[in-house]
PDB file of N, CA and C in Angstrom:
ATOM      1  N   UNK A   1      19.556  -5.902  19.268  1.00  0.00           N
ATOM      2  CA  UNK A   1      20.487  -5.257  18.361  1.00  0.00           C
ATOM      3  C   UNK A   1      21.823  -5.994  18.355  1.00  0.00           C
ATOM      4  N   UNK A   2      22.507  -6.387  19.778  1.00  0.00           N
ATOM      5  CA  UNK A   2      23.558  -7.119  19.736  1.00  0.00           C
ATOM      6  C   UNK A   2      23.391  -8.507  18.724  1.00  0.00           C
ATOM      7  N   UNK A   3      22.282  -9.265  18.773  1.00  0.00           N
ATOM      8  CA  UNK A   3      21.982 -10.194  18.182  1.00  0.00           C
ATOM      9  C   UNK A   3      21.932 -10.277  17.017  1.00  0.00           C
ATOM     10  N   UNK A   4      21.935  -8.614  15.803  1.00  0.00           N
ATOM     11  CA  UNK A   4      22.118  -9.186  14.862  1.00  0.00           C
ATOM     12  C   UNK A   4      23.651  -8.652  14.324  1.00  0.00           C
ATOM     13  N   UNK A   5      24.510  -7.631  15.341  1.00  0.00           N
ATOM     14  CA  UNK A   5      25.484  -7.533  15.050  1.00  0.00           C
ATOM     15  C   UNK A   5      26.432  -8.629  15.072  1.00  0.00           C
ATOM     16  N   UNK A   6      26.488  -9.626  15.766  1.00  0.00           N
ATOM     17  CA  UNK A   6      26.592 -10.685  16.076  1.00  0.00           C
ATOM     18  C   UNK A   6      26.148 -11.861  14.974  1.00  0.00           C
ATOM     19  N   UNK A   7      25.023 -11.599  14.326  1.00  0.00           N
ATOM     20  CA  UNK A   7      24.574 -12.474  12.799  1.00  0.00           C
ATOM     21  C   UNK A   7      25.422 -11.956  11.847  1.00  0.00           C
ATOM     22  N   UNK A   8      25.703 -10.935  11.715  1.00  0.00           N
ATOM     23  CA  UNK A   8      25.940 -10.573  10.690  1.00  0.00           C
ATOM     24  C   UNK A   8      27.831 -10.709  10.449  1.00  0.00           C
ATOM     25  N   UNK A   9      28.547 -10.526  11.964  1.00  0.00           N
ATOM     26  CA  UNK A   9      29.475 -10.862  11.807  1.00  0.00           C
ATOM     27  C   UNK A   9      29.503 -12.126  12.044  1.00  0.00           C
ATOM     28  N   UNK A  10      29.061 -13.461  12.113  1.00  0.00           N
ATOM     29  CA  UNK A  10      29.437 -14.535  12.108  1.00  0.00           C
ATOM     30  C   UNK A  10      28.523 -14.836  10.338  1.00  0.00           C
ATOM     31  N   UNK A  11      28.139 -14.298   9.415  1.00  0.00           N
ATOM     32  CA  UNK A  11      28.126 -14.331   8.436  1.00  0.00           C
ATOM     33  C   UNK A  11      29.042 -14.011   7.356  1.00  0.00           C
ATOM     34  N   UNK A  12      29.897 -13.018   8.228  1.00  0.00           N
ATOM     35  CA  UNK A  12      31.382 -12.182   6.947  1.00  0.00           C
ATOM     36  C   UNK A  12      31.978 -13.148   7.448  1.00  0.00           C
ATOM     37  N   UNK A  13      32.393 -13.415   8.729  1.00  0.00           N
ATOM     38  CA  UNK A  13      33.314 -14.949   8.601  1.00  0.00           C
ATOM     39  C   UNK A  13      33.258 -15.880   8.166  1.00  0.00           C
ATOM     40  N   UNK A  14      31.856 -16.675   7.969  1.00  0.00           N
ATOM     41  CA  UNK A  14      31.641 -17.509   7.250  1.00  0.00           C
ATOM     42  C   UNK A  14      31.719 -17.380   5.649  1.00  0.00           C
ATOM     43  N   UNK A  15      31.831 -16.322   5.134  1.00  0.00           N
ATOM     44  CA  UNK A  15      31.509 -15.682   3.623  1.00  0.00           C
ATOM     45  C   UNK A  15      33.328 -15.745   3.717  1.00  0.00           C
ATOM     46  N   UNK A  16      34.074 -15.368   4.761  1.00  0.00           N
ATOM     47  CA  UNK A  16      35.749 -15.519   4.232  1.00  0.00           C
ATOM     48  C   UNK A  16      36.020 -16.540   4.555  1.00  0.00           C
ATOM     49  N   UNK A  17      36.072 -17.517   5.711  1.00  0.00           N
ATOM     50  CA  UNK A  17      36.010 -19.133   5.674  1.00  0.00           C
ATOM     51  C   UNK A  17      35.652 -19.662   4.342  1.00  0.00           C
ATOM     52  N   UNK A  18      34.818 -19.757   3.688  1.00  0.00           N
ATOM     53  CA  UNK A  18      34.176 -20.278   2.675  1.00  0.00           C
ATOM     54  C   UNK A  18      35.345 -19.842   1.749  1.00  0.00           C
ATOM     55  N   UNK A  19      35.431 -19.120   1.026  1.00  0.00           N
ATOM     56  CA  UNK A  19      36.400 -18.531   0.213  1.00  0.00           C
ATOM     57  C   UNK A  19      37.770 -18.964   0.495  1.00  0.00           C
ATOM     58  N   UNK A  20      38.231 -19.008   1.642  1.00  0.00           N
ATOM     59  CA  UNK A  20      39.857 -19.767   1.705  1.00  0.00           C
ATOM     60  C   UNK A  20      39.731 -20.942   1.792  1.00  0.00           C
ATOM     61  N   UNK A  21      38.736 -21.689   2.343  1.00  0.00           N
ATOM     62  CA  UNK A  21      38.883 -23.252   1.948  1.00  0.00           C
ATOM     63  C   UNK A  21      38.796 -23.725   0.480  1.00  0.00           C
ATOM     64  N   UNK A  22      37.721 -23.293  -0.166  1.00  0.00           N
ATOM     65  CA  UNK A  22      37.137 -23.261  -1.655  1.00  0.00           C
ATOM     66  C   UNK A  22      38.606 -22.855  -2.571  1.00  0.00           C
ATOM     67  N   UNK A  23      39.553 -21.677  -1.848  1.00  0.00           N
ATOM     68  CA  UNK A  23      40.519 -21.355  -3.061  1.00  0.00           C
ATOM     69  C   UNK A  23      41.752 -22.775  -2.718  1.00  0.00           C
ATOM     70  N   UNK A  24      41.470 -23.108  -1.463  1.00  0.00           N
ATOM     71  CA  UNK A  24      42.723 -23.678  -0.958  1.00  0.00           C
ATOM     72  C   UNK A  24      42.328 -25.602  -1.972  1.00  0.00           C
ATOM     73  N   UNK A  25      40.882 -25.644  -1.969  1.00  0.00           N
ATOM     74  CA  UNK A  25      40.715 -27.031  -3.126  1.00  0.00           C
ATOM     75  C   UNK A  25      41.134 -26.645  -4.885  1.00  0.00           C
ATOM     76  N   UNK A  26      40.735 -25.426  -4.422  1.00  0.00           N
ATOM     77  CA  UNK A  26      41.239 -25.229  -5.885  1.00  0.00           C
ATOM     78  C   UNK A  26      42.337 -25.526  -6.478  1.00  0.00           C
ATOM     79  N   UNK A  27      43.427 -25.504  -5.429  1.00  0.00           N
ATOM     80  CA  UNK A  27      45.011 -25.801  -6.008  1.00  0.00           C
ATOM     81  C   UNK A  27      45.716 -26.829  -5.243  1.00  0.00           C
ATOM     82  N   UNK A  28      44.617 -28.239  -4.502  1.00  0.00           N
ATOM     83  CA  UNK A  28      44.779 -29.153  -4.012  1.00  0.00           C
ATOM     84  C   UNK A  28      44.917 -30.455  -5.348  1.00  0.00           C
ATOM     85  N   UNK A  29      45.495 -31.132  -5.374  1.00  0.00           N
ATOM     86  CA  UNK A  29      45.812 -32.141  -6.470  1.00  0.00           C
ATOM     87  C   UNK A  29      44.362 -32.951  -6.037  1.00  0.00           C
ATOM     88  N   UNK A  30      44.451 -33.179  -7.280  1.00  0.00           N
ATOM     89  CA  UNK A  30      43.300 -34.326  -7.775  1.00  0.00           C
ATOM     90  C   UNK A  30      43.428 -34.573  -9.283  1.00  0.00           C
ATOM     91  N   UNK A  31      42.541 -35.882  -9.521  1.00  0.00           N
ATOM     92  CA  UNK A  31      41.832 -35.655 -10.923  1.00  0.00           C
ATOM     93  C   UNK A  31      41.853 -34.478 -11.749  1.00  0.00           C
ATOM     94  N   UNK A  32      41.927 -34.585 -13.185  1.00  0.00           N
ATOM     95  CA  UNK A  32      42.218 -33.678 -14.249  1.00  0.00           C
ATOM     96  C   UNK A  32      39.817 -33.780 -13.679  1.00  0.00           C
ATOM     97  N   UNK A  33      39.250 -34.901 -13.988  1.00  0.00           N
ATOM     98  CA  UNK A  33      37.989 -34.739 -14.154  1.00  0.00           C
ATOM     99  C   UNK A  33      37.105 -33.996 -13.142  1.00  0.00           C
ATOM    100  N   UNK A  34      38.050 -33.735 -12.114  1.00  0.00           N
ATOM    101  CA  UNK A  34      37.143 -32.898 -11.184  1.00  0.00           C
ATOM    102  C   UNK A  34      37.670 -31.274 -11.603  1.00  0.00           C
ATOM    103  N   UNK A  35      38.955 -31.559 -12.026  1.00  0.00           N
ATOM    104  CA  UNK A  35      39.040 -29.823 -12.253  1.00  0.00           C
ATOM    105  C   UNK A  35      37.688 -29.060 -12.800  1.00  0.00           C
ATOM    106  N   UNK A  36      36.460 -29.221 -13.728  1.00  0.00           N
ATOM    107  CA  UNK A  36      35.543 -28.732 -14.454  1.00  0.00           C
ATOM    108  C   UNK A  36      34.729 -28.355 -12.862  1.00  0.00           C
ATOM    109  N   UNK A  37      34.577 -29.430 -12.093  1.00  0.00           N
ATOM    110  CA  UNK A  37      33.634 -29.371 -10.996  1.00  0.00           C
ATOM    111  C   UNK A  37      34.238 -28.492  -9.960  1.00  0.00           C
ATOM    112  N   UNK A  38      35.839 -28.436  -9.774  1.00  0.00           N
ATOM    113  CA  UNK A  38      36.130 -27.587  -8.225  1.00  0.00           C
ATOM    114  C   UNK A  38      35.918 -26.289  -8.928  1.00  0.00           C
ATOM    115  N   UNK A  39      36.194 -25.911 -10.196  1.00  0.00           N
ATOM    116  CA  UNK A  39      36.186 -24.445 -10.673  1.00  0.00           C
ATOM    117  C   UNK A  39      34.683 -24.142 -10.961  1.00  0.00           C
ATOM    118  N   UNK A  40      33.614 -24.596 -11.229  1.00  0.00           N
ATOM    119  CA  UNK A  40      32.404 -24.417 -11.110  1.00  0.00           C
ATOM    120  C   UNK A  40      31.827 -24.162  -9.796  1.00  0.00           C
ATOM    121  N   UNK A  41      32.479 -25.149  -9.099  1.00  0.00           N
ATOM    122  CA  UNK A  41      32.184 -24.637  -7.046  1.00  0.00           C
ATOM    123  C   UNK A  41      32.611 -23.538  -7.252  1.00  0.00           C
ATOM    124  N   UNK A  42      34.486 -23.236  -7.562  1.00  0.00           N
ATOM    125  CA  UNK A  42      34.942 -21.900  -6.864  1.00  0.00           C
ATOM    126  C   UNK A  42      34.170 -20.874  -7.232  1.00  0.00           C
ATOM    127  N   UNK A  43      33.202 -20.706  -8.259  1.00  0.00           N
ATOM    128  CA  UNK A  43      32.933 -19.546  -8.833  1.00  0.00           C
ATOM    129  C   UNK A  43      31.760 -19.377  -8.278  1.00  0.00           C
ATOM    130  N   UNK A  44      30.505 -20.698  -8.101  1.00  0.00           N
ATOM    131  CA  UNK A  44      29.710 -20.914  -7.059  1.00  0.00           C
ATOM    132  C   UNK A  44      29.697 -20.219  -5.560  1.00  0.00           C
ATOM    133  N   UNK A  45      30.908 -20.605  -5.240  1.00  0.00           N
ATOM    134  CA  UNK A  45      30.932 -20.417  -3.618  1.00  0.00           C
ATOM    135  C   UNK A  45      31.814 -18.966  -3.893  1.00  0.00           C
ATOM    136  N   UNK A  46      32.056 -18.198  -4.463  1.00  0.00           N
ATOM    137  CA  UNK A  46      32.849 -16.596  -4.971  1.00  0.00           C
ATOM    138  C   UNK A  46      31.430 -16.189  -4.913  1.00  0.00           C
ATOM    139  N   UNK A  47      30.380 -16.151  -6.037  1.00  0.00           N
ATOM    140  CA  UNK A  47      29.318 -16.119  -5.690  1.00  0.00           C
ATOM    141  C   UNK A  47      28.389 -16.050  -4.328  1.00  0.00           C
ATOM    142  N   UNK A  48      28.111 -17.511  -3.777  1.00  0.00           N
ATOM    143  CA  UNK A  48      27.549 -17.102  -2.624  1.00  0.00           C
ATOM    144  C   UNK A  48      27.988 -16.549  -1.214  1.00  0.00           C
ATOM    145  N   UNK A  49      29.488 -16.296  -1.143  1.00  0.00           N
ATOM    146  CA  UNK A  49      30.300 -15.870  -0.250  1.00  0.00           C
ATOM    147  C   UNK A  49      30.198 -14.463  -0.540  1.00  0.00           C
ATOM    148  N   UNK A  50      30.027 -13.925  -1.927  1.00  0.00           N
ATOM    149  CA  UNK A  50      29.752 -12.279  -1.838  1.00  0.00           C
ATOM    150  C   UNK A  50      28.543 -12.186  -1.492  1.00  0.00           C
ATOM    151  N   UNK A  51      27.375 -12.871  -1.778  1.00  0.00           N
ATOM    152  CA  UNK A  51      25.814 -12.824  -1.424  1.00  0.00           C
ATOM    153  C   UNK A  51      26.243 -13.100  -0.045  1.00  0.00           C
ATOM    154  N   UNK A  52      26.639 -13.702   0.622  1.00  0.00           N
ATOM    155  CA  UNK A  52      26.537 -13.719   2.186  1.00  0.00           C
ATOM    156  C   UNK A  52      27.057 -12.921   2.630  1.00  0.00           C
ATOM    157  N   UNK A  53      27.955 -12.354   2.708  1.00  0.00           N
ATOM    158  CA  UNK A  53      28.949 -11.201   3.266  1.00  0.00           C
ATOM    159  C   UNK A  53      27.947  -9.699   2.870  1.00  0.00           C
ATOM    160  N   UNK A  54      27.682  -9.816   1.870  1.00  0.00           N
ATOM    161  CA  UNK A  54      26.473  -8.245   1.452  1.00  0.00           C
ATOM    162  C   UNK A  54      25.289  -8.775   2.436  1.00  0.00           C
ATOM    163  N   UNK A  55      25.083  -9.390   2.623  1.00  0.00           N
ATOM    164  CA  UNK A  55      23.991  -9.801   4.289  1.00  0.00           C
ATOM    165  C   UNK A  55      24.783  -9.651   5.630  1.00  0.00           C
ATOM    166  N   UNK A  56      25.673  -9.896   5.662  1.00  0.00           N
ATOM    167  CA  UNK A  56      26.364  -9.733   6.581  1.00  0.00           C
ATOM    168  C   UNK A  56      26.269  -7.972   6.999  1.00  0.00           C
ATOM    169  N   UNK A  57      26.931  -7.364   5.934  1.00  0.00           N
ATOM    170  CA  UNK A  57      27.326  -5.891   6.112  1.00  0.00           C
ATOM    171  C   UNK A  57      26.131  -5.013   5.864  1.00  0.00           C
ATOM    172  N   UNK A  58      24.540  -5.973   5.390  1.00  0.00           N
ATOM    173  CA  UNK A  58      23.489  -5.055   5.319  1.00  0.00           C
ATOM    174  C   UNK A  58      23.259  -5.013   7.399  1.00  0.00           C
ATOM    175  N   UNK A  59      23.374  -6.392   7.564  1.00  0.00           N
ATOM    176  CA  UNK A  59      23.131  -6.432   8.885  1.00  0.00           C
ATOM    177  C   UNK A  59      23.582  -5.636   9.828  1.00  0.00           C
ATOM    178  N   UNK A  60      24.956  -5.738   9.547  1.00  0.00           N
ATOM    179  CA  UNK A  60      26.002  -4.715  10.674  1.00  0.00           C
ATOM    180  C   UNK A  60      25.975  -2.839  10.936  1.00  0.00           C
ATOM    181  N   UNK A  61      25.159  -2.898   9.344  1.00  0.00           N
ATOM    182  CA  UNK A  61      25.667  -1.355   9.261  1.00  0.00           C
ATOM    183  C   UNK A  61      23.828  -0.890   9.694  1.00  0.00           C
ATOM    184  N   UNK A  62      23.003  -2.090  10.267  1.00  0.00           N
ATOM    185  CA  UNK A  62      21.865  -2.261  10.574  1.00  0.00           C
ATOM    186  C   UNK A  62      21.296  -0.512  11.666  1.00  0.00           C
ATOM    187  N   UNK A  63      20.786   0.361  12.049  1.00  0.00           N
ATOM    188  CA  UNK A  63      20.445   1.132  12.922  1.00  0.00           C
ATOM    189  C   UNK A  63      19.719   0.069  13.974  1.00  0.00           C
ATOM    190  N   UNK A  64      20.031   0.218  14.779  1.00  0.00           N
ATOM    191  CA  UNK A  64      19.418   0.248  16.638  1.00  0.00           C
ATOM    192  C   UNK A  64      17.991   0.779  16.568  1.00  0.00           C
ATOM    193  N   UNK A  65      16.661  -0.329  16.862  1.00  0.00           N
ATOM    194  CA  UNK A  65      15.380   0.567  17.094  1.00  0.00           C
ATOM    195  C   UNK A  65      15.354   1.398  17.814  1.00  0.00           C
ATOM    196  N   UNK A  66      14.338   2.147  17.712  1.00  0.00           N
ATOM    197  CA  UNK A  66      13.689   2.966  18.608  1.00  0.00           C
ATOM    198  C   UNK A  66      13.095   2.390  20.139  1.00  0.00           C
ATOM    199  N   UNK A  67      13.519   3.105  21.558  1.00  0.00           N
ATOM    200  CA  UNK A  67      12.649   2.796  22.654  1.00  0.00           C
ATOM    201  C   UNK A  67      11.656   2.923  22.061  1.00  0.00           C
ATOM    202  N   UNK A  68      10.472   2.280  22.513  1.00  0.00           N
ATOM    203  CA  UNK A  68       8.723   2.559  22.408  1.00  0.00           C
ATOM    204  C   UNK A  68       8.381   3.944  22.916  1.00  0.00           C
ATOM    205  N   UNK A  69       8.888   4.290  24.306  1.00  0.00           N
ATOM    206  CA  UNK A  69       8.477   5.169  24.619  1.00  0.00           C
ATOM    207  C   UNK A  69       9.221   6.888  23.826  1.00  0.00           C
ATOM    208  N   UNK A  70      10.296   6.542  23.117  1.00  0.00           N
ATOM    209  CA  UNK A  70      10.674   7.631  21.975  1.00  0.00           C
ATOM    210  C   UNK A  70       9.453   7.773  20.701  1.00  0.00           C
ATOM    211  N   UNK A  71       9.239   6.632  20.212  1.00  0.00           N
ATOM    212  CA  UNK A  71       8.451   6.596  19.321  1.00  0.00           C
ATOM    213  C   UNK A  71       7.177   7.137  19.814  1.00  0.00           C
ATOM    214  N   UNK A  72       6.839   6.684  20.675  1.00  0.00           N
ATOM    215  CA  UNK A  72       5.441   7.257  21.350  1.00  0.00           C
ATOM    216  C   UNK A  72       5.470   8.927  21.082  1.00  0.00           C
ATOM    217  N   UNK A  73       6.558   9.299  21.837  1.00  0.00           N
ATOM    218  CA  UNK A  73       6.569  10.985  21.708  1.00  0.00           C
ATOM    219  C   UNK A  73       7.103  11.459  20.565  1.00  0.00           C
ATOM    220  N   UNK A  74       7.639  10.891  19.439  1.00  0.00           N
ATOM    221  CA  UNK A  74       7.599  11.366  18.049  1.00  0.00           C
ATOM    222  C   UNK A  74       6.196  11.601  17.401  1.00  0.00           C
ATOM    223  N   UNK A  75       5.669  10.256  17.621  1.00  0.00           N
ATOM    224  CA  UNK A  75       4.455  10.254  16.924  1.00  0.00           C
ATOM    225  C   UNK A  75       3.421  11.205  17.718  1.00  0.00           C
ATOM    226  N   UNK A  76       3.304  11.584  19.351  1.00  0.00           N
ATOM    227  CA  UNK A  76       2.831  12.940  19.639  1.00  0.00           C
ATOM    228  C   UNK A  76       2.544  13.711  18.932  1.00  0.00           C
ATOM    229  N   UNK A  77       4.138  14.390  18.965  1.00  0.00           N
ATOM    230  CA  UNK A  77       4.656  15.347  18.303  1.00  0.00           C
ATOM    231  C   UNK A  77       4.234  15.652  16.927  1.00  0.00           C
ATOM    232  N   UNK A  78       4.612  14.415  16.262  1.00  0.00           N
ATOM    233  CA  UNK A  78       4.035  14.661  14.742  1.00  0.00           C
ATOM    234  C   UNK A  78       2.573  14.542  14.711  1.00  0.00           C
ATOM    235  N   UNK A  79       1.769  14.223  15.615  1.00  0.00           N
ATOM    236  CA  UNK A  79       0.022  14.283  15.406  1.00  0.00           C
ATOM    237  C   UNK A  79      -0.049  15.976  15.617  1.00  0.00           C
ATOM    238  N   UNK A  80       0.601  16.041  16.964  1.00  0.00           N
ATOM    239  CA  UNK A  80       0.234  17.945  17.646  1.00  0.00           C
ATOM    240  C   UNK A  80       0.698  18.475  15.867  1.00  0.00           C
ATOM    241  N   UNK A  81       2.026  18.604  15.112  1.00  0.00           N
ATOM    242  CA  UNK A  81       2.124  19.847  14.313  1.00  0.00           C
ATOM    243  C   UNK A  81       1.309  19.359  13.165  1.00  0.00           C
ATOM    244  N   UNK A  82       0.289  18.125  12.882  1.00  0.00           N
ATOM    245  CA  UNK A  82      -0.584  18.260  11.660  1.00  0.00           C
ATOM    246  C   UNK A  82      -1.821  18.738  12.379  1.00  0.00           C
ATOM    247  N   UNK A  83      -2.308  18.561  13.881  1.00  0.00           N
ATOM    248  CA  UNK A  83      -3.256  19.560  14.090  1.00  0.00           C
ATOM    249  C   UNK A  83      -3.079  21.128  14.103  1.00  0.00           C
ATOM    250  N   UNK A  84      -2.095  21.276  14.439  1.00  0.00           N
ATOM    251  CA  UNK A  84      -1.334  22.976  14.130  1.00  0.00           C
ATOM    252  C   UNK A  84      -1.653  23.217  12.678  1.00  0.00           C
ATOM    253  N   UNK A  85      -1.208  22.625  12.137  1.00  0.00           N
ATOM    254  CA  UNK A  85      -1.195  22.832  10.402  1.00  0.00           C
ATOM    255  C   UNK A  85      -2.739  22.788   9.945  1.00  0.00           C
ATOM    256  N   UNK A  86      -3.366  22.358  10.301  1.00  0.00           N
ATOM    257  CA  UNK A  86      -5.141  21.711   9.878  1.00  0.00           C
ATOM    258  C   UNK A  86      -5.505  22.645  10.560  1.00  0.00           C
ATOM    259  N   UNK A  87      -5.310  23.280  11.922  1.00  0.00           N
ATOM    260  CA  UNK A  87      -6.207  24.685  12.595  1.00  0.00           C
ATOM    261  C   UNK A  87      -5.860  25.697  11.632  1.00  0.00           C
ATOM    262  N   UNK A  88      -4.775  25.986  11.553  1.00  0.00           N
ATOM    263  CA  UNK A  88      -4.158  27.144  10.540  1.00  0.00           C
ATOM    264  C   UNK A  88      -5.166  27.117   9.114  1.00  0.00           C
ATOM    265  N   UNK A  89      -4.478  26.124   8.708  1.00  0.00           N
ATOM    266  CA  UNK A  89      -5.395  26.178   7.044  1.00  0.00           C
ATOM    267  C   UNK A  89      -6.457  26.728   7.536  1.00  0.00           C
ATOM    268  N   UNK A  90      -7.593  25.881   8.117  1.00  0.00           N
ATOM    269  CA  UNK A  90      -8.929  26.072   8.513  1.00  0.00           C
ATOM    270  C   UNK A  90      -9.307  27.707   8.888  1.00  0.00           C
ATOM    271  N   UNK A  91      -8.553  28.268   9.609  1.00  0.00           N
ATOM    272  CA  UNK A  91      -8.328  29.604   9.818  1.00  0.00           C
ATOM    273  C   UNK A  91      -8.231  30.739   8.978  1.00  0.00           C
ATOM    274  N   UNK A  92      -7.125  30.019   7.856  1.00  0.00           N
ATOM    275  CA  UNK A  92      -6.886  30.985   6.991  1.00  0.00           C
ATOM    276  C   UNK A  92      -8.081  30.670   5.512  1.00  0.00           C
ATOM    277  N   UNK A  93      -8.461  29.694   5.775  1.00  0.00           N
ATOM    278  CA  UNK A  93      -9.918  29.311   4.787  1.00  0.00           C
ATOM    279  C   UNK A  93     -10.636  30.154   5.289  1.00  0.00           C
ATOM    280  N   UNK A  94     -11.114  30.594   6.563  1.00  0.00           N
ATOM    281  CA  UNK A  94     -12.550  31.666   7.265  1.00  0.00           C
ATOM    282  C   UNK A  94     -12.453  33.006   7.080  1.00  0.00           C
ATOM    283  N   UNK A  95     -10.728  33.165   7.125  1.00  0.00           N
ATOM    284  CA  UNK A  95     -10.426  34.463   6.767  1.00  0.00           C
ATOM    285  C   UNK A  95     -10.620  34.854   5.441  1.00  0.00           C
ATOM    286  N   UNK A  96      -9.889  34.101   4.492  1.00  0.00           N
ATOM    287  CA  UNK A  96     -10.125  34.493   2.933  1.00  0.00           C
ATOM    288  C   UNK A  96     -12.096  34.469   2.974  1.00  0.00           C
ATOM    289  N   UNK A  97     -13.019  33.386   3.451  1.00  0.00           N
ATOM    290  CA  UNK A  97     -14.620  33.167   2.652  1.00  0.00           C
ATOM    291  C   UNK A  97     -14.491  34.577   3.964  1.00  0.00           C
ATOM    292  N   UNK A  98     -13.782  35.047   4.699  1.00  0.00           N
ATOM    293  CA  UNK A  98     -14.896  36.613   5.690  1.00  0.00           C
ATOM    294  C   UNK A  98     -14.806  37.368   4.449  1.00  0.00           C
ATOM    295  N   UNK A  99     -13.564  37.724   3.962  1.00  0.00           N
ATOM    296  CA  UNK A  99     -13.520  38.699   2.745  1.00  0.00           C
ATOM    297  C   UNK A  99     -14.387  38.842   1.895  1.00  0.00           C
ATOM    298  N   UNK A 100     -14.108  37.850   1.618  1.00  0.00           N
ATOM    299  CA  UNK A 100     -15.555  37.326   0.444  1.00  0.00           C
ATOM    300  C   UNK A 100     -16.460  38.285   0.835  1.00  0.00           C
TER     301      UNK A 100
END
């Protein structure tokens, strides 16, 4: 679990890294002919810096598995109350065909 809280925040950093270097070329002198190309990146990397960061924060806001041995006794549990439920019906099926 630490491991992907840990992915996921070294993914929002990288998703805001990306974004301040990318804005910081943006208003770095160069060529009039690259202007078409750094503003096609910036919008590029605006783009994949929100796609990375929404991975990031799917990751973080991630739930913690289950011990095995919790799951084990859920799934008990939930077998015991569908045999509860399946005796019952069955029960109340013998009762209604006694009437009969």
């Amino acid at each position: 679990m630490i491991r992907i809280k840990i992915t996921g925040t070294i993914l929002i950093l990288f998703s805001i890294l990306l974004f301040i270097f990318m804005s910081y070329s943006f208003i770095a002198p160069n060529g009039i002919a690259f202007e078409i190309v750094r503003v096609i990146l910036w919008i590029y990397t605006i783009l994949f810096s929100i796609f990375v960061g929404w991975i990031g924060l799917i990751l973080l806001r991630s739930k913690e598995p289950l011990p095995v041995e919790q799951l084990k006794k859920e799934i008990e549990q939930e077998v015991e109350r569908i045999r509860r439920e399946a005796i019952e019906a069955a029960m109340k099926s013998g009762r209604e065909d006694n009437e009969k």
